[in-house]
JSON list of C-alpha atoms in Angstrom, two decimals:
[
{"chain": "M", "resi": 1, "resn": "MET", "atom": "CA", "xyz": [0.00, 0.08, -0.10]},
{"chain": "M", "resi": 2, "resn": "THR", "atom": "CA", "xyz": [1.18, 3.48, -0.84]},
{"chain": "M", "resi": 3, "resn": "ILE", "atom": "CA", "xyz": [-0.20, 6.87, -0.26]},
{"chain": "M", "resi": 4, "resn": "LEU", "atom": "CA", "xyz": [-1.04, 7.18, -4.03]},
{"chain": "M", "resi": 5, "resn": "GLY", "atom": "CA", "xyz": [-2.94, 3.94, -3.90]},
{"chain": "M", "resi": 6, "resn": "ILE", "atom": "CA", "xyz": [-4.89, 5.40, -0.89]},
{"chain": "M", "resi": 7, "resn": "VAL", "atom": "CA", "xyz": [-5.56, 8.62, -2.78]},
{"chain": "M", "resi": 8, "resn": "PHE", "atom": "CA", "xyz": [-6.73, 6.69, -5.90]},
{"chain": "M", "resi": 9, "resn": "THR", "atom": "CA", "xyz": [-8.97, 4.32, -3.67]},
{"chain": "M", "resi": 10, "resn": "VAL", "atom": "CA", "xyz": [-10.61, 7.29, -1.95]},
{"chain": "M", "resi": 11, "resn": "ARG", "atom": "CA", "xyz": [-11.34, 9.16, -5.23]},
{"chain": "M", "resi": 12, "resn": "SER", "atom": "CA", "xyz": [-12.48, 6.11, -7.18]},
{"chain": "M", "resi": 13, "resn": "GLY", "atom": "CA", "xyz": [-13.94, 3.98, -4.57]},
{"chain": "M", "resi": 14, "resn": "ASP", "atom": "CA", "xyz": [-12.11, 0.97, -5.96]},
{"chain": "M", "resi": 15, "resn": "PRO", "atom": "CA", "xyz": [-10.17, -1.02, -3.40]},
{"chain": "M", "resi": 16, "resn": "ARG", "atom": "CA", "xyz": [-7.90, -2.49, -6.00]},
{"chain": "M", "resi": 17, "resn": "TRP", "atom": "CA", "xyz": [-5.85, 0.67, -6.26]},
{"chain": "M", "resi": 18, "resn": "LEU", "atom": "CA", "xyz": [-4.60, -0.08, -2.73]},
{"chain": "M", "resi": 19, "resn": "PHE", "atom": "CA", "xyz": [-2.67, -3.21, -4.27]},
{"chain": "M", "resi": 20, "resn": "ALA", "atom": "CA", "xyz": [-1.71, -1.83, -7.80]},
{"chain": "M", "resi": 21, "resn": "SER", "atom": "CA", "xyz": [1.41, -0.40, -6.29]},
{"chain": "M", "resi": 22, "resn": "LEU", "atom": "CA", "xyz": [2.27, -3.47, -4.27]},
{"chain": "M", "resi": 23, "resn": "PRO", "atom": "CA", "xyz": [4.84, -4.89, -6.61]},
{"chain": "M", "resi": 24, "resn": "PHE", "atom": "CA", "xyz": [6.66, -1.56, -7.04]},
{"chain": "M", "resi": 25, "resn": "THR", "atom": "CA", "xyz": [6.87, -0.94, -3.33]},
{"chain": "M", "resi": 26, "resn": "LEU", "atom": "CA", "xyz": [8.04, -4.53, -2.75]},
{"chain": "M", "resi": 27, "resn": "VAL", "atom": "CA", "xyz": [10.89, -4.08, -5.51]},
{"chain": "M", "resi": 28, "resn": "LEU", "atom": "CA", "xyz": [11.77, -0.99, -3.81]},
{"chain": "M", "resi": 29, "resn": "PHE", "atom": "CA", "xyz": [11.85, -2.60, -0.26]},
{"chain": "M", "resi": 30, "resn": "VAL", "atom": "CA", "xyz": [14.11, -5.45, -1.58]},
{"chain": "M", "resi": 31, "resn": "ALA", "atom": "CA", "xyz": [16.49, -3.07, -3.44]},
{"chain": "M", "resi": 32, "resn": "GLY", "atom": "CA", "xyz": [16.94, -1.11, -0.29]},
{"chain": "M", "resi": 33, "resn": "ARG", "atom": "CA", "xyz": [17.98, -4.17, 1.80]},
{"chain": "M", "resi": 34, "resn": "PHE", "atom": "CA", "xyz": [20.60, -5.13, -0.70]},
{"chain": "M", "resi": 35, "resn": "ALA", "atom": "CA", "xyz": [22.06, -1.71, -1.25]},
{"chain": "M", "resi": 36, "resn": "PRO", "atom": "CA", "xyz": [25.62, -1.15, 0.33]},
{"chain": "M", "resi": 37, "resn": "THR", "atom": "CA", "xyz": [25.75, 0.93, 3.49]},
{"chain": "M", "resi": 38, "resn": "GLY", "atom": "CA", "xyz": [29.45, 0.60, 4.27]},
{"chain": "M", "resi": 39, "resn": "TYR", "atom": "CA", "xyz": [32.63, -1.37, 3.80]},
{"chain": "M", "resi": 40, "resn": "ARG", "atom": "CA", "xyz": [34.97, -2.64, 6.46]},
{"chain": "M", "resi": 41, "resn": "LEU", "atom": "CA", "xyz": [38.45, -4.48, 6.32]},
{"chain": "M", "resi": 42, "resn": "ALA", "atom": "CA", "xyz": [37.57, -7.35, 8.51]},
{"chain": "M", "resi": 43, "resn": "PRO", "atom": "CA", "xyz": [39.97, -9.97, 9.74]},
{"chain": "M", "resi": 44, "resn": "GLU", "atom": "CA", "xyz": [38.86, -12.49, 6.96]},
{"chain": "M", "resi": 45, "resn": "GLY", "atom": "CA", "xyz": [38.21, -10.07, 4.26]},
{"chain": "M", "resi": 46, "resn": "ILE", "atom": "CA", "xyz": [36.23, -6.93, 2.98]},
{"chain": "M", "resi": 47, "resn": "GLN", "atom": "CA", "xyz": [32.83, -6.77, 4.50]},
{"chain": "M", "resi": 48, "resn": "ILE", "atom": "CA", "xyz": [30.19, -4.95, 2.50]},
{"chain": "M", "resi": 49, "resn": "GLU", "atom": "CA", "xyz": [27.50, -3.94, 5.12]},
{"chain": "M", "resi": 50, "resn": "ARG", "atom": "CA", "xyz": [23.89, -4.25, 3.74]},
{"chain": "M", "resi": 51, "resn": "LYS", "atom": "CA", "xyz": [20.50, -4.39, 5.79]},
{"chain": "M", "resi": 52, "resn": "ALA", "atom": "CA", "xyz": [19.96, -7.89, 4.19]},
{"chain": "M", "resi": 53, "resn": "GLY", "atom": "CA", "xyz": [23.21, -9.14, 5.58]},
{"chain": "M", "resi": 54, "resn": "ALA", "atom": "CA", "xyz": [26.99, -8.58, 5.01]},
{"chain": "M", "resi": 55, "resn": "LYS", "atom": "CA", "xyz": [28.60, -9.61, 2.01]},
{"chain": "M", "resi": 56, "resn": "LEU", "atom": "CA", "xyz": [32.31, -10.99, 2.29]},
{"chain": "M", "resi": 57, "resn": "ILE", "atom": "CA", "xyz": [35.13, -10.78, -0.23]},
{"chain": "M", "resi": 58, "resn": "PRO", "atom": "CA", "xyz": [37.90, -13.08, 1.19]},
{"chain": "M", "resi": 59, "resn": "TYR", "atom": "CA", "xyz": [41.42, -11.46, 1.07]},
{"chain": "M", "resi": 60, "resn": "ARG", "atom": "CA", "xyz": [42.48, -14.75, -0.41]},
{"chain": "M", "resi": 61, "resn": "LYS", "atom": "CA", "xyz": [40.38, -14.09, -3.65]},
{"chain": "M", "resi": 62, "resn": "ILE", "atom": "CA", "xyz": [41.75, -10.61, -4.03]},
{"chain": "M", "resi": 63, "resn": "ARG", "atom": "CA", "xyz": [44.78, -10.25, -6.45]},
{"chain": "M", "resi": 64, "resn": "GLY", "atom": "CA", "xyz": [44.95, -6.45, -6.40]},
{"chain": "M", "resi": 65, "resn": "VAL", "atom": "CA", "xyz": [43.22, -3.18, -5.70]},
{"chain": "M", "resi": 66, "resn": "ASP", "atom": "CA", "xyz": [43.50, 0.26, -7.47]},
{"chain": "M", "resi": 67, "resn": "ARG", "atom": "CA", "xyz": [41.74, 3.46, -8.33]},
{"chain": "M", "resi": 68, "resn": "ALA", "atom": "CA", "xyz": [41.87, 3.35, -11.91]},
{"chain": "M", "resi": 69, "resn": "GLU", "atom": "CA", "xyz": [39.01, 5.08, -13.89]},
{"chain": "M", "resi": 70, "resn": "ARG", "atom": "CA", "xyz": [36.86, 2.43, -15.52]},
{"chain": "M", "resi": 71, "resn": "ARG", "atom": "CA", "xyz": [33.54, 2.59, -17.18]},
{"chain": "M", "resi": 72, "resn": "VAL", "atom": "CA", "xyz": [30.78, 1.52, -14.95]},
{"chain": "M", "resi": 73, "resn": "ASN", "atom": "CA", "xyz": [27.94, 1.73, -17.54]},
{"chain": "M", "resi": 74, "resn": "GLY", "atom": "CA", "xyz": [26.90, -1.33, -19.26]},
{"chain": "M", "resi": 75, "resn": "LEU", "atom": "CA", "xyz": [24.24, -3.94, -19.32]},
{"chain": "M", "resi": 76, "resn": "THR", "atom": "CA", "xyz": [22.65, -4.97, -15.99]},
{"chain": "M", "resi": 77, "resn": "ALA", "atom": "CA", "xyz": [22.99, -8.58, -15.57]},
{"chain": "M", "resi": 78, "resn": "LEU", "atom": "CA", "xyz": [21.18, -8.90, -12.04]},
{"chain": "M", "resi": 79, "resn": "GLY", "atom": "CA", "xyz": [21.26, -5.68, -10.03]},
{"chain": "M", "resi": 80, "resn": "SER", "atom": "CA", "xyz": [20.11, -2.40, -9.44]},
{"chain": "M", "resi": 81, "resn": "ARG", "atom": "CA", "xyz": [21.07, 1.18, -10.99]},
{"chain": "M", "resi": 82, "resn": "GLY", "atom": "CA", "xyz": [18.83, 3.29, -8.77]},
{"chain": "M", "resi": 83, "resn": "VAL", "atom": "CA", "xyz": [18.06, 5.55, -5.92]},
{"chain": "M", "resi": 84, "resn": "PHE", "atom": "CA", "xyz": [19.93, 3.24, -3.57]},
{"chain": "M", "resi": 85, "resn": "GLY", "atom": "CA", "xyz": [23.11, 3.11, -5.65]},
{"chain": "M", "resi": 86, "resn": "ARG", "atom": "CA", "xyz": [24.47, 0.65, -7.92]},
{"chain": "M", "resi": 87, "resn": "PHE", "atom": "CA", "xyz": [24.90, -2.91, -6.92]},
{"chain": "M", "resi": 88, "resn": "GLY", "atom": "CA", "xyz": [24.81, -6.28, -8.40]},
{"chain": "M", "resi": 89, "resn": "ARG", "atom": "CA", "xyz": [26.12, -8.08, -11.58]},
{"chain": "M", "resi": 90, "resn": "PHE", "atom": "CA", "xyz": [26.88, -6.03, -14.77]},
{"chain": "M", "resi": 91, "resn": "TRP", "atom": "CA", "xyz": [28.64, -6.42, -18.27]},
{"chain": "M", "resi": 92, "resn": "ASN", "atom": "CA", "xyz": [30.29, -3.99, -20.62]},
{"chain": "M", "resi": 93, "resn": "PRO", "atom": "CA", "xyz": [32.77, -4.76, -23.42]},
{"chain": "M", "resi": 94, "resn": "SER", "atom": "CA", "xyz": [35.94, -3.59, -21.60]},
{"chain": "M", "resi": 95, "resn": "LEU", "atom": "CA", "xyz": [35.30, -5.26, -18.25]},
{"chain": "M", "resi": 96, "resn": "GLY", "atom": "CA", "xyz": [33.23, -8.25, -19.25]},
{"chain": "M", "resi": 97, "resn": "PHE", "atom": "CA", "xyz": [31.18, -9.28, -16.22]},
{"chain": "M", "resi": 98, "resn": "TYR", "atom": "CA", "xyz": [31.85, -7.32, -13.07]},
{"chain": "M", "resi": 99, "resn": "ARG", "atom": "CA", "xyz": [30.19, -6.71, -9.70]},
{"chain": "M", "resi": 100, "resn": "LEU", "atom": "CA", "xyz": [29.28, -3.26, -8.12]},
{"chain": "M", "resi": 101, "resn": "TYR", "atom": "CA", "xyz": [28.61, -2.55, -4.61]},
{"chain": "M", "resi": 102, "resn": "LEU", "atom": "CA", "xyz": [28.54, 1.52, -5.00]},
{"chain": "M", "resi": 103, "resn": "ALA", "atom": "CA", "xyz": [26.57, 3.79, -2.51]},
{"chain": "M", "resi": 104, "resn": "ASN", "atom": "CA", "xyz": [28.07, 6.47, -4.93]},
{"chain": "M", "resi": 105, "resn": "ARG", "atom": "CA", "xyz": [29.75, 6.89, -8.05]},
{"chain": "M", "resi": 106, "resn": "SER", "atom": "CA", "xyz": [32.52, 8.81, -6.71]},
{"chain": "M", "resi": 107, "resn": "ASN", "atom": "CA", "xyz": [35.33, 7.37, -4.70]},
{"chain": "M", "resi": 108, "resn": "LEU", "atom": "CA", "xyz": [35.56, 4.29, -6.64]},
{"chain": "M", "resi": 109, "resn": "VAL", "atom": "CA", "xyz": [38.03, 1.44, -5.67]},
{"chain": "M", "resi": 110, "resn": "TRP", "atom": "CA", "xyz": [38.40, -1.45, -7.93]},
{"chain": "M", "resi": 111, "resn": "LEU", "atom": "CA", "xyz": [39.35, -4.99, -6.68]},
{"chain": "M", "resi": 112, "resn": "ALA", "atom": "CA", "xyz": [41.00, -7.46, -9.21]},
{"chain": "M", "resi": 113, "resn": "THR", "atom": "CA", "xyz": [39.46, -10.81, -7.85]},
{"chain": "M", "resi": 114, "resn": "ASP", "atom": "CA", "xyz": [39.63, -14.50, -8.89]},
{"chain": "M", "resi": 115, "resn": "ASP", "atom": "CA", "xyz": [36.01, -13.98, -10.02]},
{"chain": "M", "resi": 116, "resn": "GLY", "atom": "CA", "xyz": [36.47, -10.91, -11.83]},
{"chain": "M", "resi": 117, "resn": "TRP", "atom": "CA", "xyz": [36.51, -7.00, -11.21]},
{"chain": "M", "resi": 118, "resn": "VAL", "atom": "CA", "xyz": [34.63, -5.70, -8.17]},
{"chain": "M", "resi": 119, "resn": "GLY", "atom": "CA", "xyz": [33.82, -1.91, -7.72]},
{"chain": "M", "resi": 120, "resn": "LEU", "atom": "CA", "xyz": [33.40, -0.38, -4.38]},
{"chain": "M", "resi": 121, "resn": "SER", "atom": "CA", "xyz": [32.97, 3.26, -3.07]},
{"chain": "M", "resi": 122, "resn": "PRO", "atom": "CA", "xyz": [34.23, 3.67, 0.53]},
{"chain": "M", "resi": 123, "resn": "ASP", "atom": "CA", "xyz": [34.03, 7.19, 1.87]},
{"chain": "M", "resi": 124, "resn": "ARG", "atom": "CA", "xyz": [37.71, 7.65, 2.35]},
{"chain": "M", "resi": 125, "resn": "PRO", "atom": "CA", "xyz": [39.06, 5.57, -0.89]},
{"chain": "M", "resi": 126, "resn": "GLY", "atom": "CA", "xyz": [42.84, 6.64, -0.56]},
{"chain": "M", "resi": 127, "resn": "GLU", "atom": "CA", "xyz": [43.06, 5.54, 3.06]},
{"chain": "M", "resi": 128, "resn": "PHE", "atom": "CA", "xyz": [41.01, 2.27, 2.05]},
{"chain": "M", "resi": 129, "resn": "VAL", "atom": "CA", "xyz": [43.30, 1.30, -0.73]},
{"chain": "M", "resi": 130, "resn": "GLU", "atom": "CA", "xyz": [46.47, 1.99, 1.41]},
{"chain": "M", "resi": 131, "resn": "ARG", "atom": "CA", "xyz": [45.12, -0.27, 4.42]},
{"chain": "M", "resi": 132, "resn": "LEU", "atom": "CA", "xyz": [43.91, -2.94, 2.11]},
{"chain": "M", "resi": 133, "resn": "GLN", "atom": "CA", "xyz": [47.32, -2.99, 0.17]},
{"chain": "M", "resi": 134, "resn": "GLY", "atom": "CA", "xyz": [48.87, -3.37, 3.52]},
{"chain": "M", "resi": 135, "resn": "ARG", "atom": "CA", "xyz": [46.85, -6.53, 4.20]},
{"chain": "M", "resi": 136, "resn": "LEU", "atom": "CA", "xyz": [47.06, -7.96, 0.85]},
{"chain": "M", "resi": 137, "resn": "ALA", "atom": "CA", "xyz": [51.01, -7.60, 1.12]},
{"chain": "M", "resi": 138, "resn": "ILE", "atom": "CA", "xyz": [51.09, -9.33, 4.44]},
{"chain": "M", "resi": 139, "resn": "LEU", "atom": "CA", "xyz": [49.10, -12.21, 2.68]},
{"chain": "M", "resi": 140, "resn": "GLY", "atom": "CA", "xyz": [51.48, -12.27, -0.22]},
{"chain": "M", "resi": 141, "resn": "ARG", "atom": "CA", "xyz": [48.80, -11.04, -2.82]},
{"chain": "M", "resi": 142, "resn": "GLY", "atom": "CA", "xyz": [49.17, -8.55, -5.62]},
{"chain": "M", "resi": 143, "resn": "GLY", "atom": "CA", "xyz": [48.65, -4.69, -5.83]},
{"chain": "M", "resi": 144, "resn": "ALA", "atom": "CA", "xyz": [46.88, -4.59, -9.06]}
]
């Protein structure tokens, strides 16, 4: 139920309007739950904070990290490019399939992983990259 559904129901007298916007509301609710809210360098890997539960990218799967400029526009395979940010799986000719967990389109940090490219947008990208490179060096992983 949304406010618009209530308004249309009151004006028309037809209660079906209450449920007409339910699928859209449900999609927004689910998208909001999977949107990234923060990033943390946890002991076992990079933890992407989300309301639906954290997503972990283990350090052992990360080959390198950089802040190189790469295109993030492309086809959406399974994801969202909306009000809550860009997250999910995408494809474009230069990167192939890649994953994004972006709260914003500035501050991009790219991870080269065993499963392909992953884009993140931490608040302090320079500090994030420096700390992550330190952890990867300890583990004997590359720096991209």
